Amino acid sequence: MTTTLPTADQLREEVRAWLAAEWTGLAPAEDRWSTTPERIAWLEKVVAAGYAVPTWPVEWSGRAYPAELADVIAAEFDAANAPGARQDKYSIPANTVLAFGTEKLKNDLLHDVLTERSRTCLFYSEPGAGSDLAGVRTTAVRDGDRWIVNGQKVWTSGAKTADYALLIARTDWDVPKHKGLSYFVVPMHQPGVDIRPLVQITGEAHFNEVFLTDVEIPADYLVGDEGKGWRVLQTALAYERSIMGDGARASRHGSIADDLVELARERGRLADPVIRDNLATVLALRELNALNNARAKAAAEQGTSSSVMSLGKLAMSGILHAEGRLRTDIAGPETLLAGDDNPVADDVNFLALNAFFTSIGGGTDQIQRTIIAERVLGLPKEPEIDRDLPFRAVRRS
């Protein structure tokens, strides 16, 4: 059966009318790591309307639209400041499970992830495997219709409030390190999942270390084929880098520090030629990065990854550090203050410190430089003497 697609103007009119009838706004979230009942109720409407994942198949809450039409929906949601549309561009768990998951896993997970009834975290880094994720030693062993997991993960954002984790684990120690990995979805609410918060440089504690002891995973929650987890991981990482390349979180107090131009104007620094030059530089870099990210997303197809995503993620890391330095220059000695009684100074310091999150999360800046050199520029690969050795024979500290 052939479905007639609307024109962009017809779709724009439809979405505007729907938003005018349904969208009344949401109160600001007090905790970015949990979802309010009001937000869940709103996302249920967005999913039911087919706006959450418009490029997906109809049977999975999509409309099977091409990207050009789906972007019309996103633009109308952005104009109304309404959340939840176009998750087919940025949801790490939903897009990864749709591309590689079993039918049971899709049925169990997709709707609840899209509506945020279920939240997820990432079980990737380990104390001995951060920059080299192929070196993970957390082990998953098949036992009938389940997998048994033992190991330790670290730098896991949002683990305390997550219902599921996306896990990369070793299922074969007798093949080279990239070939012995498998990708899973782990139910978090079970014995053997021990979560310990870590205090960050910003004073927050949403990073965690997680100890996994005889944790059980249903066999149907293997994502992709056994031993093919590296490919699944690359797709999931591409979505993560795409998100991080688009921007960073706002300030803690929501002060004027979020807007560099307004901060400079309010502090009487807008006429300073050095400040103006630095402002123009970071604003131009932001625009350039937005265009590059759009190019990368256009190049990526469902279930694939694009190395160009690394350009955007690395660039955003540099932009956030440059903005942090500029905010500090604009605010001056005021940044010696901190706390709720000094919201602007506290936000300036917070944003400068939080820039390091983007330098580390989703693969460090150094990893992105290696990917860009090898896969974008085509330069010779770094020597890897352990690449073809069975992982069991690889020297470890």
PDB file of C-alpha atoms in Angstrom, residues 23-192:
ATOM      1  CA  TRP A  23       0.818  22.479  24.351  1.00  0.00           C
ATOM      2  CA  THR A  24       0.393  24.513  27.523  1.00  0.00           C
ATOM      3  CA  GLY A  25       3.974  24.342  28.812  1.00  0.00           C
ATOM      4  CA  LEU A  26       5.760  22.437  31.590  1.00  0.00           C
ATOM      5  CA  ALA A  27       7.208  23.633  34.874  1.00  0.00           C
ATOM      6  CA  PRO A  28      11.050  23.654  34.927  1.00  0.00           C
ATOM      7  CA  ALA A  29      12.451  20.324  36.100  1.00  0.00           C
ATOM      8  CA  GLU A  30      14.070  20.376  39.544  1.00  0.00           C
ATOM      9  CA  ASP A  31      16.099  17.243  38.797  1.00  0.00           C
ATOM     10  CA  ARG A  32      17.386  16.657  35.268  1.00  0.00           C
ATOM     11  CA  TRP A  33      17.940  12.967  36.059  1.00  0.00           C
ATOM     12  CA  SER A  34      14.266  12.146  36.656  1.00  0.00           C
ATOM     13  CA  THR A  35      11.016  12.802  34.770  1.00  0.00           C
ATOM     14  CA  THR A  36       7.878  14.409  36.208  1.00  0.00           C
ATOM     15  CA  PRO A  37       4.405  12.845  35.661  1.00  0.00           C
ATOM     16  CA  GLU A  38       3.429  15.986  33.728  1.00  0.00           C
ATOM     17  CA  ARG A  39       6.327  15.561  31.290  1.00  0.00           C
ATOM     18  CA  ILE A  40       5.525  11.859  30.822  1.00  0.00           C
ATOM     19  CA  ALA A  41       1.888  12.765  30.050  1.00  0.00           C
ATOM     20  CA  TRP A  42       3.074  15.296  27.450  1.00  0.00           C
ATOM     21  CA  LEU A  43       5.494  12.852  25.832  1.00  0.00           C
ATOM     22  CA  GLU A  44       2.701  10.256  25.600  1.00  0.00           C
ATOM     23  CA  LYS A  45       0.782  12.719  23.426  1.00  0.00           C
ATOM     24  CA  VAL A  46       3.842  13.452  21.267  1.00  0.00           C
ATOM     25  CA  VAL A  47       4.470   9.730  20.715  1.00  0.00           C
ATOM     26  CA  ALA A  48       0.784   9.004  19.968  1.00  0.00           C
ATOM     27  CA  ALA A  49       0.764  11.799  17.370  1.00  0.00           C
ATOM     28  CA  GLY A  50       3.786  10.297  15.596  1.00  0.00           C
ATOM     29  CA  TYR A  51       5.919  13.376  16.198  1.00  0.00           C
ATOM     30  CA  ALA A  52       8.483  11.745  18.527  1.00  0.00           C
ATOM     31  CA  VAL A  53      10.115   9.550  15.863  1.00  0.00           C
ATOM     32  CA  PRO A  54       8.623  10.604  12.518  1.00  0.00           C
ATOM     33  CA  THR A  55      11.242   8.800  10.384  1.00  0.00           C
ATOM     34  CA  TRP A  56      10.591   5.453  12.113  1.00  0.00           C
ATOM     35  CA  PRO A  57       8.219   2.788  10.756  1.00  0.00           C
ATOM     36  CA  VAL A  58       4.539   3.230  11.620  1.00  0.00           C
ATOM     37  CA  GLU A  59       4.499   0.047  13.745  1.00  0.00           C
ATOM     38  CA  TRP A  60       7.058   1.658  16.085  1.00  0.00           C
ATOM     39  CA  SER A  61       5.184   4.958  16.607  1.00  0.00           C
ATOM     40  CA  GLY A  62       6.672   6.645  13.538  1.00  0.00           C
ATOM     41  CA  ARG A  63       5.297   8.046  10.305  1.00  0.00           C
ATOM     42  CA  ALA A  64       7.920   6.693   7.890  1.00  0.00           C
ATOM     43  CA  TYR A  65       8.667  10.256   6.823  1.00  0.00           C
ATOM     44  CA  PRO A  66      11.849  11.334   5.039  1.00  0.00           C
ATOM     45  CA  ALA A  67      14.204  13.490   7.099  1.00  0.00           C
ATOM     46  CA  GLU A  68      13.149  16.685   5.305  1.00  0.00           C
ATOM     47  CA  LEU A  69       9.527  16.319   6.468  1.00  0.00           C
ATOM     48  CA  ALA A  70      10.570  15.204   9.944  1.00  0.00           C
ATOM     49  CA  ASP A  71      12.617  18.387  10.284  1.00  0.00           C
ATOM     50  CA  VAL A  72       9.465  20.429   9.680  1.00  0.00           C
ATOM     51  CA  ILE A  73       7.996  18.869  12.831  1.00  0.00           C
ATOM     52  CA  ALA A  74      11.161  19.609  14.805  1.00  0.00           C
ATOM     53  CA  ALA A  75      11.172  23.237  13.661  1.00  0.00           C
ATOM     54  CA  GLU A  76       7.585  23.783  14.824  1.00  0.00           C
ATOM     55  CA  PHE A  77       8.305  22.182  18.210  1.00  0.00           C
ATOM     56  CA  ASP A  78      11.415  24.347  18.590  1.00  0.00           C
ATOM     57  CA  ALA A  79       9.416  27.478  17.759  1.00  0.00           C
ATOM     58  CA  ALA A  80       6.869  26.568  20.448  1.00  0.00           C
ATOM     59  CA  ASN A  81       9.654  25.552  22.890  1.00  0.00           C
ATOM     60  CA  ALA A  82       7.937  22.175  23.229  1.00  0.00           C
ATOM     61  CA  PRO A  83      10.031  19.037  23.974  1.00  0.00           C
ATOM     62  CA  GLY A  84       9.821  15.482  22.683  1.00  0.00           C
ATOM     63  CA  ALA A  85       9.875  15.731  18.885  1.00  0.00           C
ATOM     64  CA  ARG A  86      12.460  14.155  16.565  1.00  0.00           C
ATOM     65  CA  GLN A  87      13.911  11.710  19.107  1.00  0.00           C
ATOM     66  CA  ASP A  88      14.924   9.661  16.065  1.00  0.00           C
ATOM     67  CA  LYS A  89      17.841  12.113  15.806  1.00  0.00           C
ATOM     68  CA  TYR A  90      19.143  11.971  19.352  1.00  0.00           C
ATOM     69  CA  SER A  91      17.817   9.169  21.598  1.00  0.00           C
ATOM     70  CA  ILE A  92      20.751   6.832  22.207  1.00  0.00           C
ATOM     71  CA  PRO A  93      18.780   3.870  23.662  1.00  0.00           C
ATOM     72  CA  ALA A  94      15.771   4.131  21.363  1.00  0.00           C
ATOM     73  CA  ASN A  95      17.713   4.393  18.117  1.00  0.00           C
ATOM     74  CA  THR A  96      20.217   1.705  19.098  1.00  0.00           C
ATOM     75  CA  VAL A  97      17.498  -0.764  20.119  1.00  0.00           C
ATOM     76  CA  LEU A  98      15.432  -0.040  17.001  1.00  0.00           C
ATOM     77  CA  ALA A  99      18.445  -0.724  14.786  1.00  0.00           C
ATOM     78  CA  PHE A 100      19.793  -3.841  16.513  1.00  0.00           C
ATOM     79  CA  GLY A 101      17.352  -5.056  19.218  1.00  0.00           C
ATOM     80  CA  THR A 102      15.142  -8.156  19.259  1.00  0.00           C
ATOM     81  CA  GLU A 103      11.381  -7.789  18.782  1.00  0.00           C
ATOM     82  CA  LYS A 104      10.855  -8.516  22.480  1.00  0.00           C
ATOM     83  CA  LEU A 105      13.329  -5.843  23.514  1.00  0.00           C
ATOM     84  CA  LYS A 106      11.702  -3.312  21.191  1.00  0.00           C
ATOM     85  CA  ASN A 107       8.282  -4.121  22.646  1.00  0.00           C
ATOM     86  CA  ASP A 108       9.580  -3.955  26.220  1.00  0.00           C
ATOM     87  CA  LEU A 109      11.637  -0.788  25.905  1.00  0.00           C
ATOM     88  CA  LEU A 110      10.910   1.606  23.041  1.00  0.00           C
ATOM     89  CA  HIS A 111       7.629   3.173  24.155  1.00  0.00           C
ATOM     90  CA  ASP A 112       8.757   3.648  27.745  1.00  0.00           C
ATOM     91  CA  VAL A 113      12.067   5.190  26.662  1.00  0.00           C
ATOM     92  CA  LEU A 114      10.398   7.617  24.245  1.00  0.00           C
ATOM     93  CA  THR A 115       7.964   8.741  26.956  1.00  0.00           C
ATOM     94  CA  GLU A 116      10.704   8.753  29.641  1.00  0.00           C
ATOM     95  CA  ARG A 117       8.699   6.353  31.798  1.00  0.00           C
ATOM     96  CA  SER A 118      11.970   4.438  31.765  1.00  0.00           C
ATOM     97  CA  ARG A 119      15.327   6.192  31.976  1.00  0.00           C
ATOM     98  CA  THR A 120      18.640   4.728  30.909  1.00  0.00           C
ATOM     99  CA  CYS A 121      22.356   5.075  31.641  1.00  0.00           C
ATOM    100  CA  LEU A 122      25.522   3.864  29.893  1.00  0.00           C
ATOM    101  CA  PHE A 123      27.696   1.042  31.245  1.00  0.00           C
ATOM    102  CA  TYR A 124      30.792   1.667  29.106  1.00  0.00           C
ATOM    103  CA  SER A 125      33.938   2.956  30.884  1.00  0.00           C
ATOM    104  CA  GLU A 126      35.820   0.890  33.444  1.00  0.00           C
ATOM    105  CA  PRO A 127      38.738   1.755  35.749  1.00  0.00           C
ATOM    106  CA  GLY A 128      41.121   0.046  33.275  1.00  0.00           C
ATOM    107  CA  ALA A 129      39.193   0.784  30.060  1.00  0.00           C
ATOM    108  CA  GLY A 130      38.171   4.381  29.526  1.00  0.00           C
ATOM    109  CA  SER A 131      39.805   5.752  26.398  1.00  0.00           C
ATOM    110  CA  ASP A 132      40.259   2.204  25.043  1.00  0.00           C
ATOM    111  CA  LEU A 133      36.730   0.817  25.379  1.00  0.00           C
ATOM    112  CA  ALA A 134      37.719  -2.348  23.514  1.00  0.00           C
ATOM    113  CA  GLY A 135      39.686  -3.272  26.638  1.00  0.00           C
ATOM    114  CA  VAL A 136      36.660  -3.741  28.932  1.00  0.00           C
ATOM    115  CA  ARG A 137      36.873  -6.682  31.297  1.00  0.00           C
ATOM    116  CA  THR A 138      33.320  -6.837  32.616  1.00  0.00           C
ATOM    117  CA  THR A 139      32.197 -10.322  31.634  1.00  0.00           C
ATOM    118  CA  ALA A 140      28.855 -11.702  30.434  1.00  0.00           C
ATOM    119  CA  VAL A 141      28.439 -15.492  30.435  1.00  0.00           C
ATOM    120  CA  ARG A 142      25.475 -17.288  28.824  1.00  0.00           C
ATOM    121  CA  ASP A 143      23.490 -19.484  31.240  1.00  0.00           C
ATOM    122  CA  GLY A 144      20.447 -20.982  29.501  1.00  0.00           C
ATOM    123  CA  ASP A 145      17.957 -18.235  28.682  1.00  0.00           C
ATOM    124  CA  ARG A 146      19.909 -15.531  30.504  1.00  0.00           C
ATOM    125  CA  TRP A 147      23.321 -13.882  30.727  1.00  0.00           C
ATOM    126  CA  ILE A 148      25.208 -13.472  34.004  1.00  0.00           C
ATOM    127  CA  VAL A 149      27.298 -10.293  34.322  1.00  0.00           C
ATOM    128  CA  ASN A 150      30.187  -9.535  36.683  1.00  0.00           C
ATOM    129  CA  GLY A 151      32.457  -6.487  36.678  1.00  0.00           C
ATOM    130  CA  GLN A 152      32.733  -2.776  37.405  1.00  0.00           C
ATOM    131  CA  LYS A 153      31.770   0.351  35.473  1.00  0.00           C
ATOM    132  CA  VAL A 154      32.611   3.977  36.227  1.00  0.00           C
ATOM    133  CA  TRP A 155      31.668   7.546  35.157  1.00  0.00           C
ATOM    134  CA  THR A 156      28.064   6.382  34.759  1.00  0.00           C
ATOM    135  CA  SER A 157      25.849   9.470  34.623  1.00  0.00           C
ATOM    136  CA  GLY A 158      22.334   9.085  35.997  1.00  0.00           C
ATOM    137  CA  ALA A 159      22.755   5.522  37.259  1.00  0.00           C
ATOM    138  CA  LYS A 160      20.836   6.303  40.460  1.00  0.00           C
ATOM    139  CA  THR A 161      17.613   7.043  38.590  1.00  0.00           C
ATOM    140  CA  ALA A 162      18.041   4.714  35.616  1.00  0.00           C
ATOM    141  CA  ASP A 163      15.706   1.783  34.971  1.00  0.00           C
ATOM    142  CA  TYR A 164      17.969   0.233  32.315  1.00  0.00           C
ATOM    143  CA  ALA A 165      21.638   0.438  31.351  1.00  0.00           C
ATOM    144  CA  LEU A 166      23.246  -0.022  27.947  1.00  0.00           C
ATOM    145  CA  LEU A 167      26.160  -2.383  28.604  1.00  0.00           C
ATOM    146  CA  ILE A 168      29.268  -3.342  26.643  1.00  0.00           C
ATOM    147  CA  ALA A 169      30.736  -6.561  28.075  1.00  0.00           C
ATOM    148  CA  ARG A 170      33.215  -9.245  27.111  1.00  0.00           C
ATOM    149  CA  THR A 171      31.661 -12.550  26.042  1.00  0.00           C
ATOM    150  CA  ASP A 172      34.770 -14.171  24.536  1.00  0.00           C
ATOM    151  CA  TRP A 173      38.320 -13.847  25.940  1.00  0.00           C
ATOM    152  CA  ASP A 174      39.922 -16.037  23.243  1.00  0.00           C
ATOM    153  CA  VAL A 175      39.503 -13.700  20.258  1.00  0.00           C
ATOM    154  CA  PRO A 176      41.008 -10.220  19.581  1.00  0.00           C
ATOM    155  CA  LYS A 177      39.619  -7.547  21.868  1.00  0.00           C
ATOM    156  CA  HIS A 178      37.221  -5.890  19.389  1.00  0.00           C
ATOM    157  CA  LYS A 179      35.680  -9.246  18.402  1.00  0.00           C
ATOM    158  CA  GLY A 180      34.895 -10.611  21.858  1.00  0.00           C
ATOM    159  CA  LEU A 181      32.430  -7.906  22.903  1.00  0.00           C
ATOM    160  CA  SER A 182      28.641  -7.988  23.051  1.00  0.00           C
ATOM    161  CA  TYR A 183      26.093  -5.252  23.736  1.00  0.00           C
ATOM    162  CA  PHE A 184      23.186  -5.650  26.175  1.00  0.00           C
ATOM    163  CA  VAL A 185      20.348  -3.831  27.895  1.00  0.00           C
ATOM    164  CA  VAL A 186      20.527  -4.430  31.649  1.00  0.00           C
ATOM    165  CA  PRO A 187      17.476  -4.094  33.954  1.00  0.00           C
ATOM    166  CA  MET A 188      18.799  -1.972  36.833  1.00  0.00           C
ATOM    167  CA  HIS A 189      16.316  -2.851  39.563  1.00  0.00           C
ATOM    168  CA  GLN A 190      17.712  -6.191  40.702  1.00  0.00           C
ATOM    169  CA  PRO A 191      20.128  -7.580  43.307  1.00  0.00           C
ATOM    170  CA  GLY A 192      23.818  -7.305  42.438  1.00  0.00           C
TER     171      GLY A 192
END
